[in-house]
Short mmCIF file of C-alpha atoms in Angstrom, two decimals:
data_model
loop_
_atom_site.label_atom_id
_atom_site.label_comp_id
_atom_site.label_asym_id
_atom_site.label_seq_id
_atom_site.Cartn_x
_atom_site.Cartn_y
_atom_site.Cartn_z
CA MET A 1351 13.67 12.65 20.02
CA ASP A 1352 14.12 14.27 16.52
CA THR A 1353 13.37 13.66 13.48
CA VAL A 1354 17.21 11.88 12.19
CA SER A 1355 16.54 9.59 15.07
CA TYR A 1356 13.14 8.66 13.70
CA VAL A 1357 13.97 7.70 10.02
CA LEU A 1358 17.07 5.99 11.19
CA ALA A 1359 14.37 3.74 13.66
CA MET A 1360 11.95 3.83 10.68
CA GLU A 1361 14.56 2.37 8.60
CA GLU A 1362 15.65 -0.62 10.94
CA ILE A 1363 11.96 -1.25 10.98
CA SER A 1364 11.33 -1.14 7.46
CA LYS A 1365 13.67 -3.62 6.54
CA VAL A 1366 11.36 -6.65 8.51
CA ASP A 1367 8.21 -5.39 8.08
CA ALA A 1368 6.92 -2.41 6.08
CA SER A 1369 3.89 -2.99 7.61
CA ALA A 1370 5.33 -2.24 11.27
CA SER A 1371 6.33 0.89 10.33
CA VAL A 1372 3.88 2.25 8.39
CA CYS A 1373 1.69 1.79 11.08
CA MET A 1374 4.51 4.07 13.41
CA SER A 1375 4.61 6.96 10.30
CA VAL A 1376 0.93 7.31 10.29
CA ASN A 1377 0.86 7.27 13.95
CA ASN A 1378 3.91 9.28 13.81
CA SER A 1379 4.30 11.72 10.88
CA LEU A 1380 0.61 12.19 9.96
CA VAL A 1381 -1.21 11.87 13.49
CA CYS A 1382 0.67 13.23 16.42
CA TRP A 1383 3.08 15.38 14.99
CA GLY A 1384 -0.17 17.45 13.31
CA LEU A 1385 -1.81 17.51 16.77
CA GLU A 1386 1.71 18.61 18.36
CA GLN A 1387 2.07 21.98 16.26
CA PHE A 1388 -1.60 22.44 15.49
CA GLY A 1389 -3.79 20.98 17.86
CA SER A 1390 -5.31 23.38 21.01
CA GLU A 1391 -4.15 22.39 24.66
CA ALA A 1392 -6.93 21.12 25.03
CA GLN A 1393 -6.94 18.67 21.80
CA LYS A 1394 -3.67 17.60 23.19
CA GLU A 1395 -3.83 16.72 26.54
CA LYS A 1396 -6.97 14.32 25.24
CA TYR A 1397 -6.21 13.00 22.01
CA LEU A 1398 -2.30 13.46 22.11
CA LYS A 1399 -1.14 12.46 25.09
CA PRO A 1400 -3.04 8.69 24.89
CA LEU A 1401 -1.65 8.18 20.89
CA ALA A 1402 2.37 8.89 22.06
CA ALA A 1403 1.37 6.43 25.07
CA HIS A 1404 -0.90 3.56 23.94
CA GLY A 1405 -2.66 4.59 20.87
CA ILE A 1406 -3.22 4.22 17.05
CA GLY A 1407 -4.16 7.03 14.88
CA ALA A 1408 -5.57 7.12 11.36
CA PHE A 1409 -5.27 10.03 9.01
CA CYS A 1410 -8.15 10.62 6.26
CA LEU A 1411 -7.39 12.66 3.56
CA SER A 1412 -7.84 10.19 0.52
CA GLU A 1413 -11.43 9.73 -0.98
CA PRO A 1414 -12.38 7.39 -3.82
CA GLU A 1415 -12.86 10.70 -5.94
CA ALA A 1416 -9.92 12.55 -4.05
CA GLY A 1417 -6.43 11.11 -4.69
CA SER A 1418 -3.90 13.08 -5.46
CA ASP A 1419 -6.11 15.97 -5.82
CA ALA A 1420 -6.90 16.64 -2.06
CA THR A 1421 -8.71 19.76 -3.09
CA SER A 1422 -12.07 17.85 -4.49
CA GLN A 1423 -13.29 17.07 -0.95
CA ARG A 1424 -16.73 15.46 -0.98
CA THR A 1425 -16.53 14.48 2.52
CA THR A 1426 -18.52 17.43 4.03
CA ALA A 1427 -18.27 18.85 7.18
CA GLU A 1428 -21.65 21.37 7.15
CA ASP A 1429 -21.19 23.96 10.66
CA LYS A 1430 -24.13 22.93 12.89
CA GLY A 1431 -23.74 25.73 15.36
CA ASP A 1432 -22.02 23.99 18.14
CA TYR A 1433 -20.77 20.98 15.86
CA TYR A 1434 -20.23 19.68 12.44
CA LEU A 1435 -22.34 16.99 10.88
CA LEU A 1436 -19.83 15.18 8.97
CA ASN A 1437 -20.86 12.88 5.90
CA GLY A 1438 -18.66 10.90 3.18
CA THR A 1439 -16.27 8.24 2.41
CA LYS A 1440 -12.53 7.68 2.52
CA ASN A 1441 -10.72 5.23 0.93
CA TRP A 1442 -7.41 3.78 1.59
CA ILE A 1443 -7.11 4.43 5.27
CA THR A 1444 -3.69 2.82 6.84
CA ASN A 1445 -4.72 1.67 10.62
CA GLY A 1446 -8.52 2.09 9.25
CA ASN A 1447 -10.00 -0.24 11.76
CA SER A 1448 -7.45 -0.09 14.72
CA ALA A 1449 -7.53 3.25 14.77
CA ASN A 1450 -8.93 4.82 18.26
CA THR A 1451 -8.67 8.89 17.01
CA TYR A 1452 -9.19 9.78 12.98
CA LEU A 1453 -8.33 12.97 11.51
CA VAL A 1454 -10.95 13.73 8.76
CA ILE A 1455 -10.43 16.58 6.09
CA ALA A 1456 -13.57 17.39 5.11
CA GLN A 1457 -15.42 19.78 2.79
CA THR A 1458 -16.97 22.60 4.53
CA ASP A 1459 -17.72 25.39 2.15
CA ALA A 1460 -17.27 24.23 -1.36
CA ALA A 1461 -17.91 27.69 -2.50
CA LYS A 1462 -13.99 28.47 -0.93
CA ARG A 1463 -12.81 25.37 -2.35
CA HIS A 1464 -9.61 24.42 -0.53
CA LYS A 1465 -10.00 27.78 2.02
CA GLY A 1466 -13.72 25.99 2.44
CA ILE A 1467 -11.69 22.85 3.92
CA ASN A 1468 -11.64 21.58 7.95
CA ALA A 1469 -10.08 18.98 9.68
CA LEU A 1470 -11.54 16.98 12.41
CA ILE A 1471 -10.79 14.56 15.36
CA VAL A 1472 -13.55 12.23 15.01
CA GLU A 1473 -13.31 9.25 17.51
CA ARG A 1474 -14.06 5.53 16.53
CA GLY A 1475 -18.35 5.13 18.61
CA MET A 1476 -19.12 7.76 17.57
CA PRO A 1477 -22.75 7.22 16.00
CA GLY A 1478 -22.90 6.90 12.18
CA PHE A 1479 -19.17 6.38 11.99
CA VAL A 1480 -18.28 3.59 10.44
CA VAL A 1481 -15.54 0.71 9.55
CA GLY A 1482 -15.83 -0.40 5.78
CA LYS A 1483 -14.20 -3.67 4.21
CA LYS A 1484 -10.14 -3.97 4.21
CA GLU A 1485 -8.64 -3.87 1.45
CA ASP A 1486 -6.79 -6.86 0.06
CA LYS A 1487 -3.59 -5.42 -1.06
CA MET A 1488 -0.74 -6.69 -3.11
CA GLY A 1489 1.73 -5.54 -0.24
CA ILE A 1490 2.25 -4.16 3.29
CA ARG A 1491 -0.43 -6.56 4.21
CA GLY A 1492 -0.16 -6.89 7.78
CA SER A 1493 -0.96 -3.30 7.81
CA ASP A 1494 -4.99 -2.41 7.76
CA THR A 1495 -6.52 -0.93 5.24
CA HIS A 1496 -10.21 0.21 4.92
CA SER A 1497 -12.79 2.46 3.66
CA LEU A 1498 -14.28 4.16 6.20
CA MET A 1499 -17.84 5.80 6.09
CA PHE A 1500 -19.20 8.89 8.13
CA SER A 1501 -23.40 9.44 8.04
CA ASP A 1502 -24.14 12.49 9.84
CA VAL A 1503 -21.49 11.83 12.35
CA LYS A 1504 -22.19 15.17 14.86
CA VAL A 1505 -18.52 16.16 15.70
CA PRO A 1506 -17.96 18.94 18.42
CA LYS A 1507 -16.78 22.47 17.07
CA ALA A 1508 -13.80 21.84 19.65
CA ASN A 1509 -12.57 19.38 17.55
CA ARG A 1510 -11.54 21.46 14.69
CA ILE A 1511 -7.52 21.55 14.02
CA GLY A 1512 -6.98 25.50 13.89
CA ASP A 1513 -8.99 27.96 12.86
CA GLU A 1514 -11.76 27.51 9.80
CA GLY A 1515 -10.72 26.38 6.71
CA PHE A 1516 -7.26 25.74 7.60
CA GLY A 1517 -7.98 22.10 7.04
CA PHE A 1518 -6.37 22.06 3.28
CA THR A 1519 -3.20 23.56 4.83
CA PHE A 1520 -3.46 21.27 7.62
CA ALA A 1521 -2.95 18.45 5.69
CA MET A 1522 -0.32 20.08 2.94
CA THR A 1523 1.78 20.82 5.69
CA THR A 1524 1.52 17.89 7.67
CA LEU A 1525 1.82 15.55 4.78
CA ASN A 1526 5.35 17.44 3.72
CA GLY A 1527 6.38 16.07 7.23
CA GLY A 1528 4.89 12.55 5.92
CA ARG A 1529 7.12 12.09 3.44
CA ILE A 1530 10.28 12.09 5.06
CA GLY A 1531 8.81 8.68 7.27
CA ILE A 1532 7.71 7.22 3.86
CA ALA A 1533 10.85 8.16 2.49
CA ALA A 1534 12.92 6.09 5.05
CA GLN A 1535 10.28 3.58 4.77
CA ALA A 1536 11.69 2.75 1.29
CA LEU A 1537 15.20 3.18 2.20
CA GLY A 1538 14.83 0.48 4.73
CA ILE A 1539 12.81 -2.01 2.28
CA ALA A 1540 15.76 -1.54 -0.05
CA ALA A 1541 18.28 -1.72 2.34
CA GLY A 1542 16.51 -4.71 3.74
CA ALA A 1543 16.49 -6.48 0.41
CA TYR A 1544 20.37 -5.82 0.44
CA GLU A 1545 21.40 -7.10 3.25
CA LEU A 1546 19.64 -10.49 2.45
CA ALA A 1547 20.87 -10.47 -1.94
CA VAL A 1548 24.79 -10.19 -0.09
CA LYS A 1549 24.04 -13.03 2.34
CA TYR A 1550 22.27 -15.17 -0.31
CA ALA A 1551 25.20 -14.54 -3.20
CA LYS A 1552 28.04 -15.38 -0.24
CA GLU A 1553 26.02 -18.54 0.31
CA ARG A 1554 25.03 -19.84 -2.88
CA LYS A 1555 27.26 -21.57 -5.51
CA ALA A 1556 26.68 -21.76 -9.70
CA PHE A 1557 29.05 -23.38 -12.29
CA ASN A 1558 31.28 -24.91 -8.64
CA LYS A 1559 31.41 -20.58 -7.29
CA HIS A 1560 29.48 -18.59 -4.94
CA LEU A 1561 27.14 -16.01 -6.64
CA ALA A 1562 29.41 -13.31 -5.06
CA GLU A 1563 32.57 -14.24 -7.07
CA HIS A 1564 30.56 -13.57 -10.46
CA GLN A 1565 31.20 -10.18 -11.26
CA ALA A 1566 27.72 -9.94 -12.83
CA ILE A 1567 26.43 -10.51 -9.60
CA GLN A 1568 28.57 -7.84 -8.08
CA PHE A 1569 28.24 -5.10 -10.28
CA LYS A 1570 24.50 -6.02 -9.38
CA LEU A 1571 25.26 -5.44 -5.75
CA ALA A 1572 27.73 -2.63 -6.24
CA ASP A 1573 24.33 -0.14 -8.23
CA MET A 1574 22.63 -1.77 -4.98
CA ALA A 1575 24.54 -0.55 -2.34
CA THR A 1576 25.26 3.20 -4.15
CA LYS A 1577 21.76 4.01 -4.68
CA ILE A 1578 20.89 2.85 -1.48
CA ASP A 1579 23.98 5.40 0.12
CA ALA A 1580 22.52 8.29 -2.39
CA ALA A 1581 18.60 8.01 -0.91
CA ARG A 1582 20.17 7.73 2.90
CA LEU A 1583 21.64 10.60 2.45
CA LEU A 1584 18.79 12.46 1.17
CA VAL A 1585 16.67 11.34 3.79
CA TRP A 1586 18.69 12.75 6.55
CA GLN A 1587 19.56 15.94 4.93
CA ALA A 1588 15.37 15.95 5.08
CA ALA A 1589 15.30 14.93 8.31
CA SER A 1590 18.37 17.25 9.23
CA LEU A 1591 16.57 20.38 8.13
CA LYS A 1592 13.57 20.13 9.17
CA ASP A 1593 15.50 19.52 13.00
CA GLN A 1594 16.65 22.82 11.77
CA LYS A 1595 13.06 23.68 11.35
CA LYS A 1596 14.21 24.91 7.66
CA ASP A 1597 12.68 24.82 4.89
CA PHE A 1598 12.51 20.99 3.51
CA VAL A 1599 9.82 21.09 1.53
CA LYS A 1600 11.87 20.39 -1.45
CA ALA A 1601 14.39 17.62 0.54
CA ALA A 1602 11.09 16.09 1.02
CA ALA A 1603 10.00 15.36 -2.09
CA MET A 1604 13.48 14.37 -3.28
CA ALA A 1605 13.72 11.90 -0.83
CA LYS A 1606 10.74 10.05 -0.85
CA LEU A 1607 10.55 10.62 -4.65
CA PHE A 1608 14.50 9.11 -5.16
CA ALA A 1609 14.08 6.51 -2.40
CA SER A 1610 10.79 5.03 -3.98
CA GLN A 1611 12.26 4.68 -6.92
CA ILE A 1612 15.49 2.67 -5.76
CA ALA A 1613 13.14 0.35 -3.20
CA GLN A 1614 11.60 -0.67 -6.30
CA GLU A 1615 14.94 -1.36 -8.33
CA VAL A 1616 16.57 -2.93 -5.48
CA THR A 1617 13.64 -5.04 -4.34
CA THR A 1618 13.67 -6.26 -8.41
CA GLU A 1619 17.29 -6.86 -8.18
CA ALA A 1620 17.41 -9.01 -4.71
CA VAL A 1621 14.54 -11.15 -6.35
CA GLN A 1622 16.68 -11.74 -9.46
CA ILE A 1623 20.02 -12.20 -7.66
CA HIS A 1624 17.89 -14.98 -5.90
CA GLY A 1625 16.67 -16.64 -9.06
CA GLY A 1626 14.16 -18.98 -8.42
CA TYR A 1627 13.65 -18.40 -4.54
CA GLY A 1628 12.88 -15.16 -4.93
CA TYR A 1629 9.51 -15.98 -6.25
CA VAL A 1630 8.30 -17.72 -3.85
CA LYS A 1631 6.85 -16.71 -0.18
CA GLU A 1632 9.02 -18.94 1.75
CA PHE A 1633 11.51 -16.13 0.93
CA HIS A 1634 11.60 -12.51 2.28
CA VAL A 1635 12.90 -10.86 -0.58
CA GLU A 1636 9.67 -11.79 -2.29
CA ARG A 1637 7.81 -9.75 0.44
CA LEU A 1638 9.99 -7.01 0.43
CA MET A 1639 9.30 -6.28 -3.84
CA ARG A 1640 5.82 -6.25 -2.98
CA ASP A 1641 6.05 -3.98 -0.27
CA ALA A 1642 8.30 -1.45 -2.26
CA LYS A 1643 5.28 -0.49 -4.88
CA ILE A 1644 3.24 1.65 -2.76
CA THR A 1645 5.83 3.56 -1.24
CA GLN A 1646 5.70 4.92 -4.77
CA ILE A 1647 1.93 5.84 -4.35
CA TYR A 1648 0.90 6.51 -0.83
CA GLU A 1649 1.27 10.04 0.60
CA GLY A 1650 1.96 11.58 -2.14
CA THR A 1651 2.68 9.63 -5.66
CA THR A 1652 5.56 9.97 -7.74
CA GLU A 1653 4.19 12.33 -10.28
CA ILE A 1654 3.23 14.35 -7.16
CA GLN A 1655 6.73 15.05 -5.87
CA LYS A 1656 8.31 16.08 -9.46
CA MET A 1657 5.43 18.81 -9.20
CA VAL A 1658 6.53 19.57 -5.69
CA ILE A 1659 10.24 19.65 -6.29
CA SER A 1660 9.58 21.93 -9.63
CA ARG A 1661 7.33 23.91 -8.08
CA GLU A 1662 10.06 24.43 -5.25
CA LEU A 1663 12.81 24.70 -8.03
CA LEU A 1664 11.02 27.37 -10.12
CA ARG A 1665 9.60 29.94 -7.26
#
């Protein structure tokens, strides 16, 4: 299906469970799409088909000392002729323990910096590959996030995606599309919180009338709805441009920047409308508020999105 269909599904799932939607986003936007666009026919047959049917994939870029600065890769893939010897650590990896296929970004030639980076397909169970502890996160707690350790892992040359040194371009190109998925996730989190706030405002009474009859609450809901519609149009625009094979980099960054901001704002207001009930785990808005924050961090922080937008504007 197309990208517009994808973001519609992402929004609806994210209204209820952002942990489920991030698994869906990483597997589709980062892993499957990257293999479909840049993988060899043999790689598609061996890895993409099972991933599309029943598998789970992980995208492994971030490291303890390489988050937003993706050029500073410490994980190395030493060229040994017909295979690479992979060593290093990746962290903040979504689907870290549930995946069976991992796309790992690693440095082969440090002197070439970003032009010396490769993208390798690593299978779960390869000798020397260890999954670390599960992170105890603020939000999206149903999604497993782990560190991954590689110690002399032999990765066949056939598992390299693209030409030698293509890894950094592969990662950045894939992330550009992935931002649309996370923007849709942020939108869904906001929309889910808004819907719950409207429902609660119509049921809860204060000062002998429903909360929805108080102008203070009405104005909150008006602001929330307007921001959500604006974010939705940005997300749809980015998805549509991608489907038309037009340049969508700026649009995707704008969608993620704005949608993640309004996710924070709308979930905070939804908790406020629920009052004390919004602060307890029995009510879903509490979870949505915790889930919202990560959308401003992963697959490119708010600050990185502004860098991308300004760079595109000033070309």
